[in-house]
Short mmCIF file of C-alpha atoms in Angstrom, two decimals:
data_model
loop_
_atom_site.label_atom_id
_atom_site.label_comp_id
_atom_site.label_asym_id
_atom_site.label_seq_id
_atom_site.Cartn_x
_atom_site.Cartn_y
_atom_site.Cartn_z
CA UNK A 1 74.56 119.23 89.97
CA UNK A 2 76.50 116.43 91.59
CA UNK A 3 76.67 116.65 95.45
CA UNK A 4 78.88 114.93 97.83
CA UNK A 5 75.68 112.94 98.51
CA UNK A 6 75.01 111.39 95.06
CA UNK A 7 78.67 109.92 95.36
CA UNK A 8 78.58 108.95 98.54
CA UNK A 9 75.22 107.15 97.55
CA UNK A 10 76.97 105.68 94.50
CA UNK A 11 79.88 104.10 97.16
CA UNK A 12 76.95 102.03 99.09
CA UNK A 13 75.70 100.82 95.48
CA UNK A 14 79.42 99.65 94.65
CA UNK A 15 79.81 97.92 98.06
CA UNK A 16 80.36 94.32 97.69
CA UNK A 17 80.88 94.31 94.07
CA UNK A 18 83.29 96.98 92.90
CA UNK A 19 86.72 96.92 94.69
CA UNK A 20 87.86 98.86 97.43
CA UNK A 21 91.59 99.48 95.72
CA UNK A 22 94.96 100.03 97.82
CA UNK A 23 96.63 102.43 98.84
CA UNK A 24 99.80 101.93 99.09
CA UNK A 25 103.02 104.43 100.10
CA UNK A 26 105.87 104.84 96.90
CA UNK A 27 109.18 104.61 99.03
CA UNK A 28 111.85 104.99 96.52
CA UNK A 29 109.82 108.15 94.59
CA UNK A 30 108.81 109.43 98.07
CA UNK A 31 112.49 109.32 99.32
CA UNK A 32 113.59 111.08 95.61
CA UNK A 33 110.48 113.58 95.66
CA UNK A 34 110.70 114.43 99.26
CA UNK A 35 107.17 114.04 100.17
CA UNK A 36 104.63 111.46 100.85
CA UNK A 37 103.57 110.12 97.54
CA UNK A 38 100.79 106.90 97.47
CA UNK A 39 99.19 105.27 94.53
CA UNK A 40 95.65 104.61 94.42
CA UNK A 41 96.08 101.10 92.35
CA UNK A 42 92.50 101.25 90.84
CA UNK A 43 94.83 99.22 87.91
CA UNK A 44 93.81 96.14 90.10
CA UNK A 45 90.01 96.32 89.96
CA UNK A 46 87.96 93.28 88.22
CA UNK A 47 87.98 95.23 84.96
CA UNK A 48 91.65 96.53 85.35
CA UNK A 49 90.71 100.16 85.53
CA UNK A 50 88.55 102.35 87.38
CA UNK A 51 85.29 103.25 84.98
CA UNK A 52 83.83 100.06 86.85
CA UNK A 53 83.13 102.07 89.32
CA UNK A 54 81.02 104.98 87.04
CA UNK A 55 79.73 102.22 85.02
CA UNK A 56 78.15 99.86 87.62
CA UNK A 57 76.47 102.78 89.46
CA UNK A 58 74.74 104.18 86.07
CA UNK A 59 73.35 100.49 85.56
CA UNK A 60 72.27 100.36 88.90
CA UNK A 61 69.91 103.17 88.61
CA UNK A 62 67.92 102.19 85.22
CA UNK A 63 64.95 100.93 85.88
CA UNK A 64 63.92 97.28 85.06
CA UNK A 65 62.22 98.34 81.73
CA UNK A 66 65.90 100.50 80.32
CA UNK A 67 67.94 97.16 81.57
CA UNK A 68 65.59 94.97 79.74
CA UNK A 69 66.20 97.24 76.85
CA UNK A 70 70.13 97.07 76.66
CA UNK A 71 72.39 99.88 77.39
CA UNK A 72 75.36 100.81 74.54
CA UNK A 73 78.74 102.68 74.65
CA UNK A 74 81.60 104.25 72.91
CA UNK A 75 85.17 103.50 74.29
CA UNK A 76 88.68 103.06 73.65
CA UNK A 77 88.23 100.18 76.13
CA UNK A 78 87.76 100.87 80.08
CA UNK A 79 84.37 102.39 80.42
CA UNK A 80 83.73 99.46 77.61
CA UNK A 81 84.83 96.80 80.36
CA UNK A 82 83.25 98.28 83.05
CA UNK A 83 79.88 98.41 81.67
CA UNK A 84 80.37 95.05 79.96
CA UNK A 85 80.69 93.75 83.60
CA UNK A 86 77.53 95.77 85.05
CA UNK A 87 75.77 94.67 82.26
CA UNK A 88 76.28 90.79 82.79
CA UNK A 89 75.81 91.86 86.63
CA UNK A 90 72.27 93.38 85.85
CA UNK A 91 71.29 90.25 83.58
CA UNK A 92 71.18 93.71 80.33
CA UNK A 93 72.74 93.08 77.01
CA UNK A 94 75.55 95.58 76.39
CA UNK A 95 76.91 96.95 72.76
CA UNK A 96 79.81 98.53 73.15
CA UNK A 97 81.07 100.81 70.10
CA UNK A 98 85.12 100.82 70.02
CA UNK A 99 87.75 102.74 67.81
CA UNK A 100 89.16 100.67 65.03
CA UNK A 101 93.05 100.91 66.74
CA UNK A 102 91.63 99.24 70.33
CA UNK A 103 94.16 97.30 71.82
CA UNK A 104 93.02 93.17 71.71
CA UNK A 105 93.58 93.14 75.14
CA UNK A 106 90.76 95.57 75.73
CA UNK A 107 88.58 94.10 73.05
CA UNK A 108 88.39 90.49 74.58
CA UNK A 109 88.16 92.19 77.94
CA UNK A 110 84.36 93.26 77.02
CA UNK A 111 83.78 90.21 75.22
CA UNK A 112 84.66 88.12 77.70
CA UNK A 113 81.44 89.22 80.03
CA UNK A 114 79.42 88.79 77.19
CA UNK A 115 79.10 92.17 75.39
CA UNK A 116 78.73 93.02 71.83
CA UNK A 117 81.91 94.88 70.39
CA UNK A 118 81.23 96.68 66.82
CA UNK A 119 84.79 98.25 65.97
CA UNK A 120 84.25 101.17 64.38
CA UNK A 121 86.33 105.05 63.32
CA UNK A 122 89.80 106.15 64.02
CA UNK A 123 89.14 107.02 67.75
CA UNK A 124 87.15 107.91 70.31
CA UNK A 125 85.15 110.12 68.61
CA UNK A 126 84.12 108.78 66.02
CA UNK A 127 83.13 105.24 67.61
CA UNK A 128 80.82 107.57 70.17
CA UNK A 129 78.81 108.90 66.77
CA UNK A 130 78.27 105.24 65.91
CA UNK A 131 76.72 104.10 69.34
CA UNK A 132 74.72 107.72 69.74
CA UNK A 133 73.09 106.59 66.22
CA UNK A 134 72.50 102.72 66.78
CA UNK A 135 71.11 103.60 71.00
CA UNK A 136 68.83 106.23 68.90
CA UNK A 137 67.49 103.79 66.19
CA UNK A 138 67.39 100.32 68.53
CA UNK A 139 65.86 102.40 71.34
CA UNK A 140 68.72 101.34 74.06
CA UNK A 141 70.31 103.72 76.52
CA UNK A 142 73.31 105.19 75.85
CA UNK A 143 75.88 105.22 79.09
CA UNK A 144 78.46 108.17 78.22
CA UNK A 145 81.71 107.45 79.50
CA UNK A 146 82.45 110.07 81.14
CA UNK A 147 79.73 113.29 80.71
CA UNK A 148 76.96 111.47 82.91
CA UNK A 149 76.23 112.34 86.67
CA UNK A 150 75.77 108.99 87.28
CA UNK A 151 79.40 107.67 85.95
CA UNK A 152 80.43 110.78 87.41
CA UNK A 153 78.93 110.03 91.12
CA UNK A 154 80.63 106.60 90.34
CA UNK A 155 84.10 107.69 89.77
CA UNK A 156 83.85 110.25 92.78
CA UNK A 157 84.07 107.26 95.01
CA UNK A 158 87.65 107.02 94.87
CA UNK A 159 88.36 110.39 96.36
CA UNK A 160 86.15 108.26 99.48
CA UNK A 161 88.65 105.67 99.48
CA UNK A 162 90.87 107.73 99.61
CA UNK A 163 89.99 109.92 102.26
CA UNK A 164 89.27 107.32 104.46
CA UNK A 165 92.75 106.17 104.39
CA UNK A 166 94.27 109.50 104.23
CA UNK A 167 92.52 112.14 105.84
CA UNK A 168 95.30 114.87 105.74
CA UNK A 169 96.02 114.51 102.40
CA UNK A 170 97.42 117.52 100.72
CA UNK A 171 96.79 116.92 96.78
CA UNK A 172 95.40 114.27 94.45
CA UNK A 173 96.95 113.77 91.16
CA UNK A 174 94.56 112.73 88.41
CA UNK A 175 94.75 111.30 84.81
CA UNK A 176 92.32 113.63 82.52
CA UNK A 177 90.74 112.11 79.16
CA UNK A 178 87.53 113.23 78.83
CA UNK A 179 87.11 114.20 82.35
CA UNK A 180 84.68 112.64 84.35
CA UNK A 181 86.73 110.68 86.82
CA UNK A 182 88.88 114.30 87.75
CA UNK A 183 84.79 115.37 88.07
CA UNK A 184 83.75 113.61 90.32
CA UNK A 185 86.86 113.10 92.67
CA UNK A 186 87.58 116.62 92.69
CA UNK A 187 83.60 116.94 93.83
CA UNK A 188 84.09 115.20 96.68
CA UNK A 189 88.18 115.86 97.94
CA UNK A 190 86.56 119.43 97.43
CA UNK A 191 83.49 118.98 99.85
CA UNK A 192 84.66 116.82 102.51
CA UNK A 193 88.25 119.57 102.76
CA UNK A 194 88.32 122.41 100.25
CA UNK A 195 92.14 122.75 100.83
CA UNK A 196 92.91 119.51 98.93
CA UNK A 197 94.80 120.73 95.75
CA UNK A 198 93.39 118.76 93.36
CA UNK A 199 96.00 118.24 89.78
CA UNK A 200 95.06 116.85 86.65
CA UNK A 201 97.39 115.20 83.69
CA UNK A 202 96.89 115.09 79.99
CA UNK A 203 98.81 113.50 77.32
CA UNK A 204 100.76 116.09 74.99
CA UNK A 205 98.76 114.02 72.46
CA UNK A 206 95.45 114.72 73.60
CA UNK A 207 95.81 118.41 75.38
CA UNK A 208 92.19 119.32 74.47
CA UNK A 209 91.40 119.83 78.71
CA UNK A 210 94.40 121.91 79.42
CA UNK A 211 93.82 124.36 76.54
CA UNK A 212 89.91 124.20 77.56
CA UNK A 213 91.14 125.27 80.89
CA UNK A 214 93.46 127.54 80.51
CA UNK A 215 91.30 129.57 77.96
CA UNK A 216 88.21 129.25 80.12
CA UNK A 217 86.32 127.46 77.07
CA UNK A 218 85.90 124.49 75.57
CA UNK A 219 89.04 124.06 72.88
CA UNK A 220 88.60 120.48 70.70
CA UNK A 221 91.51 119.22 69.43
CA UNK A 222 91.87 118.76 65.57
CA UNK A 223 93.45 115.32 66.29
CA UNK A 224 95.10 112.68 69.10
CA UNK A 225 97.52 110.70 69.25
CA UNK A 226 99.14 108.98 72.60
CA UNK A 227 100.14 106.15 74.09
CA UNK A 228 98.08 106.99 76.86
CA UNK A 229 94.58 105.43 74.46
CA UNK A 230 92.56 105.32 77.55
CA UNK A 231 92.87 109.40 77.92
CA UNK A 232 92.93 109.99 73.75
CA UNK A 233 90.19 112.38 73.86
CA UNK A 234 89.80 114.70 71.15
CA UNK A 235 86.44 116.77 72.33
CA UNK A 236 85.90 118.41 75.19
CA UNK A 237 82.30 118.72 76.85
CA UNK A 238 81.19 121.69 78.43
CA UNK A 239 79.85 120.15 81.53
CA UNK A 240 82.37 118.64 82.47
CA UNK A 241 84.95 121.65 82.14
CA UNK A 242 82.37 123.73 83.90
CA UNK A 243 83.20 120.80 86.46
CA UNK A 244 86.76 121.07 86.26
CA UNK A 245 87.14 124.83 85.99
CA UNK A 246 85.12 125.26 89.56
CA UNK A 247 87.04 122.38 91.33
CA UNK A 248 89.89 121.77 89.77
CA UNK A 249 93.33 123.87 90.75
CA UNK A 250 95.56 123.10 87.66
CA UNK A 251 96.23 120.76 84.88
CA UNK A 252 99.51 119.14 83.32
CA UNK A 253 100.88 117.62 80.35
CA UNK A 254 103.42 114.47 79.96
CA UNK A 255 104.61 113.54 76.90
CA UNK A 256 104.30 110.12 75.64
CA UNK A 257 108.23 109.25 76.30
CA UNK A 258 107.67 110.62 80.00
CA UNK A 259 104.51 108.43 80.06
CA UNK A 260 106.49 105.41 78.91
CA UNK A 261 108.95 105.88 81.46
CA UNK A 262 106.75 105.88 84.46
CA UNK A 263 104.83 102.61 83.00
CA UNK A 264 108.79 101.06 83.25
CA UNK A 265 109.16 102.52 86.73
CA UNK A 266 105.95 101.24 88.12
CA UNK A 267 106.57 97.56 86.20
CA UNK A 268 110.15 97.73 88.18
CA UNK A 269 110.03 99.26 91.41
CA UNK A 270 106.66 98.77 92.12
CA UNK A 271 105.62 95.80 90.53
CA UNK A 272 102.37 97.46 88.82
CA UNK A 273 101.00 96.73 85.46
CA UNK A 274 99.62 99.86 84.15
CA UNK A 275 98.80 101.30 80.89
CA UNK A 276 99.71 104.83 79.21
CA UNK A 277 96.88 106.60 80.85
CA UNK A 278 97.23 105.04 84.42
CA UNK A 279 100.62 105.84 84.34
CA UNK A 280 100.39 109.86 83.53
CA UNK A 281 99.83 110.92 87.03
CA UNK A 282 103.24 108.71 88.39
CA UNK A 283 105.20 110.30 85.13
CA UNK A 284 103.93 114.39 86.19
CA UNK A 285 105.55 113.32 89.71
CA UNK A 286 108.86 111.46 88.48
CA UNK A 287 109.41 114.51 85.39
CA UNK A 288 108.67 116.97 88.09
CA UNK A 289 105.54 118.79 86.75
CA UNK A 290 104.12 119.36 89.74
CA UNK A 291 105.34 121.08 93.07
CA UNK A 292 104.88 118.39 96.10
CA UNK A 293 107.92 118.74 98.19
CA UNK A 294 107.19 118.45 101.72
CA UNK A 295 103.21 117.38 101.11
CA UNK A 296 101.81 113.90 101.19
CA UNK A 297 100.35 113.56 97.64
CA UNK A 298 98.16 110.55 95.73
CA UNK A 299 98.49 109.58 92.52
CA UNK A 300 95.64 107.78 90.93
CA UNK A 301 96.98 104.79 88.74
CA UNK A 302 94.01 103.93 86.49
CA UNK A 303 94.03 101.38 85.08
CA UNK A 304 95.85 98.53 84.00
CA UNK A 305 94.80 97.54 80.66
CA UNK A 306 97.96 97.56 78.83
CA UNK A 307 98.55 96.16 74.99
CA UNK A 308 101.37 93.39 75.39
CA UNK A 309 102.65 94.52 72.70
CA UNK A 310 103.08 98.39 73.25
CA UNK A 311 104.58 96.85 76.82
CA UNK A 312 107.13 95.11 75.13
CA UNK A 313 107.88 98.50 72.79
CA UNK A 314 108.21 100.55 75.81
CA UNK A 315 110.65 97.75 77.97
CA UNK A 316 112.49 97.60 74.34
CA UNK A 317 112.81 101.56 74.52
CA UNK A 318 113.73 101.98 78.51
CA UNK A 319 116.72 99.34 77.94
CA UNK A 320 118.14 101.43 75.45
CA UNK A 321 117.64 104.47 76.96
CA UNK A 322 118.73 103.47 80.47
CA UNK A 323 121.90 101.81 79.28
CA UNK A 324 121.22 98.54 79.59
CA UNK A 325 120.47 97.13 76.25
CA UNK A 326 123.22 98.36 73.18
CA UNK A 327 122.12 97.51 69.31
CA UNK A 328 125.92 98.14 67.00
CA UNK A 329 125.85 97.45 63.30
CA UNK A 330 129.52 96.95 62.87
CA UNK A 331 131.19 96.05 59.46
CA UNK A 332 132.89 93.14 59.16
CA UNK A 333 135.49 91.13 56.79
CA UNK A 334 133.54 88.18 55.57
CA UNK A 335 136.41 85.50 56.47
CA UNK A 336 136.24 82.52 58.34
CA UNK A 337 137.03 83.61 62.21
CA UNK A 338 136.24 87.13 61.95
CA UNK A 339 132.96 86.92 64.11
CA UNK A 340 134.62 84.97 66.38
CA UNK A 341 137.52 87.65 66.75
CA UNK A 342 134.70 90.44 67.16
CA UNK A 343 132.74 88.13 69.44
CA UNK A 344 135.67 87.72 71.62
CA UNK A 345 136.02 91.53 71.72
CA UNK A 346 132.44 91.48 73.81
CA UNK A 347 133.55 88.31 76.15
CA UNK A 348 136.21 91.02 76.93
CA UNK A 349 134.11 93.39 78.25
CA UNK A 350 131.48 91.29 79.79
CA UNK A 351 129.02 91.99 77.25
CA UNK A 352 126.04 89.44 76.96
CA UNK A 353 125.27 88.83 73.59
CA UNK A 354 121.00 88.44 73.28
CA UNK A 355 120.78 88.88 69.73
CA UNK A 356 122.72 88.63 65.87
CA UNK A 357 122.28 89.05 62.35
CA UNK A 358 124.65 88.42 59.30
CA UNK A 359 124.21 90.62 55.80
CA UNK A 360 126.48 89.76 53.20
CA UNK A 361 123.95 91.67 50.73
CA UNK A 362 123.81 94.98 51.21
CA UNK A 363 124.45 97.29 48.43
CA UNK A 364 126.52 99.53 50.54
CA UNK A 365 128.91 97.09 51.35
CA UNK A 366 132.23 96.43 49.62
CA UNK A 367 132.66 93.23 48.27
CA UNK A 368 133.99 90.67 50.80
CA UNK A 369 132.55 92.54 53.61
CA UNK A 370 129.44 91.76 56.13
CA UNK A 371 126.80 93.98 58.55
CA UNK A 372 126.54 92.47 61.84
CA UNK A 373 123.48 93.85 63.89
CA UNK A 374 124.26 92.52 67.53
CA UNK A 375 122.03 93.25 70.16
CA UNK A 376 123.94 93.48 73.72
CA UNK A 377 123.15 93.00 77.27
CA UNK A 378 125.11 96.53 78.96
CA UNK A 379 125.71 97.58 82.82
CA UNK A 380 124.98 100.93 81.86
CA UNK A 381 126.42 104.36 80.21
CA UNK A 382 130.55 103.54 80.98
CA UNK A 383 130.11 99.82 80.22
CA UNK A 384 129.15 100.81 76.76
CA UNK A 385 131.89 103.30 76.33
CA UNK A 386 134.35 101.09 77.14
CA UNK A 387 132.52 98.08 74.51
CA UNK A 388 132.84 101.45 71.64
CA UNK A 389 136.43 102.25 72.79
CA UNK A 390 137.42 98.30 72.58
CA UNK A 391 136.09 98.20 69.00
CA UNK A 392 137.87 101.16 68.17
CA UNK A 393 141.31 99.97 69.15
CA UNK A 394 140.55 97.04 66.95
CA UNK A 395 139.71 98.50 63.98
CA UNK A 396 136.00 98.02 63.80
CA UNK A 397 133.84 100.09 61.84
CA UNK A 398 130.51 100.68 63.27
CA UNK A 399 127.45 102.44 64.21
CA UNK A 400 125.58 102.53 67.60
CA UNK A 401 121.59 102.17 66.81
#
């Protein structure tokens, strides 16, 4: 059983090398909420997320004959980081097993401190089978990501932090996956003030811990899918919802449009980079899943490690749905000075054009006719009212996309 002692041991091994994280206040959702909210920004560790910290403390504690040996992992990419780093740190070869769909980003990541990365199965899962096999048959030790009281000790150290900062806090707010870092930080919020309401999140995608803990047994899920890939865990391990079913108060789910959402919120208000699953426990506060009005609440943010691409997706998407991008296909006679006519119909309203495209081929159009796909720079819901009305009055056949 993991004490308040083992993680408070595990803090003194991270000392100096793992990063103390802010802890910083959220003023605009704090105002909005009515509370106290803070982010725990473990998105700005070394490794960009926070399974440095259960990593570096499991490495610490082989002895010199397992670290000569080599330790191995499965991961979607965090825990694969982190140990990639302790690994390098300890002067052990790592071989880290990753799903197939891994995000490049999180793939160079290990590389880059010198690990091996075999890319292997559809997720999670799957790549874990791999590693279990090759630790077995190369005689390595296997660090679990998450169902390991070592990693778990590890990832209790942020509840520490924390604390320190925040004695009177009333509830932390916690991304679940496979559940060791909700482990270990409920462990010790619970310990040092059993009051401390402790909240996980899953991704609607990957519910597998909420249905374990409502039902009061373990519940794998026949499949994931998220945006959240750092939480995309299909099944659930016993331990660890013994764990969460003693400590734990309740559990969440955001879907993957909230979870988008809160990774544009935190990239504009708060100037944070964070991927899906760092983001869940900011989107159950801003989609009001949980009840905090009145209490001074933390949110830990994750980790950091998000795709450029899926970024660029997501700031694509929260344009559009915020108003402030507008994509028209409008139908056009294909005469010289008719896209300067409709053209001058956006000048009008003040409507930046960012992007075009001309089809003269379609089969659905008549002959002599064109699609123009314009892309629009809006100022928000009336702006592009009075852009459909303006087309309307002149004629224009088109469709909003």
């Amino acid at each position: 059983m993991i004490t308040l002692n083992d993680i408070k041991d595990a803090q003194k091994r991270l000392t100096g090398t793992v990063y103390k994280t802010p802890l910083m206040k959220a003023p605009f959702l704090s105002l909005e909420k009515n509370a106290e909210i803070f982010f725990k920004e473990d998105n700005l560790q070394v490794t960009g997320s926070f399974k440095i910290r259960g990593a570096f403390n499991k490495v610490a504690m082989l002895d010199n004959e397992k670290k000569a040996s080599g330790v191995v992992a499965a991961s979607a990419g965090n825990h694969a980081q982190g140990l990639a780093f302790a690994a390098s740190y300890f002067k052990c070869q790592a071989t880290i097993f990753m799903p197939e769909a891994t995000p490049l980003t999180k793939v160079l990541g290990v590389k880059s401190y010198g690990a091996n990365v075999v890319l292997t199965g559809e997720n999670f899962d799957e790549a874990y089978a791999s590693a279990i096999e090759f630790a077995k048959e190369n005689n390595k030790e296997f660090v679990h990501p998450f169902a390991d009281d070592e990693v778990i000790a590890g990832q209790g150290t942020i509840a520490l932090e924390i604390l320190d900062k925040i004695a009177d806090i009333d509830q932390i707010i916690v991304p679940i996956g496979g559940g060791g870092l909700i482990a270990g930080v409920a462990i010790a919020a619970k310990s040092i003030n059993p009051n401390i309401k402790i909240t996980g999140v899953v991704a609607s995608g990957a519910k597998g811990m909420k249905e374990s803990f409502e039902a009061r047994v373990p519940i794998d899920s026949s499949s994931v899918r998220t945006i959240a890939d750092g939480i995309a865990v299909r099944d659930v391990t016993p331990k660890l919802l013994d764990i969460i079913l003693e400590y734990v108060d309740e559990i969440v789910e955001v879907s993957d449009n909230e979870t988008a959402n809160a990774i544009l919120f935190l990239l504009e208000r708060h100037k944070l980079m964070v991927e899906g699953a760092g983001a869940v426990s900011v989107a159950a506060i801003i989609h009001d899943k949980v009840s905090i009005e009145n209490k001074k609440v933390c949110a830990i943010v994750s980790g950091g490690n998000i795709d450029v691409t899926m970024l660029s997706i997501i700031i694509e998407k929260g344009l559009i749905k915020s108003h402030r991008k507008m994509n028209l296909i409008v139908t056009l006679m294909d005469k010289p000075g008719a896209l300067m006519h409709l053209t001058d119909i956006f000048t009008e309203c003040s409507a930046n054009i960012v992007e075009i495209d001309f089809d003269r081929n379609s089969v659905k159009l008549e002959f002599g006719e064109a699609y123009v796909t314009i892309a629009l720079a809006t100022k928000g819901k009336e702006h592009q009212e009075q852009i459909r009305e303006n087309l309307k009055q002149n004629g224009y056949r088109f469709k909003q996309i």
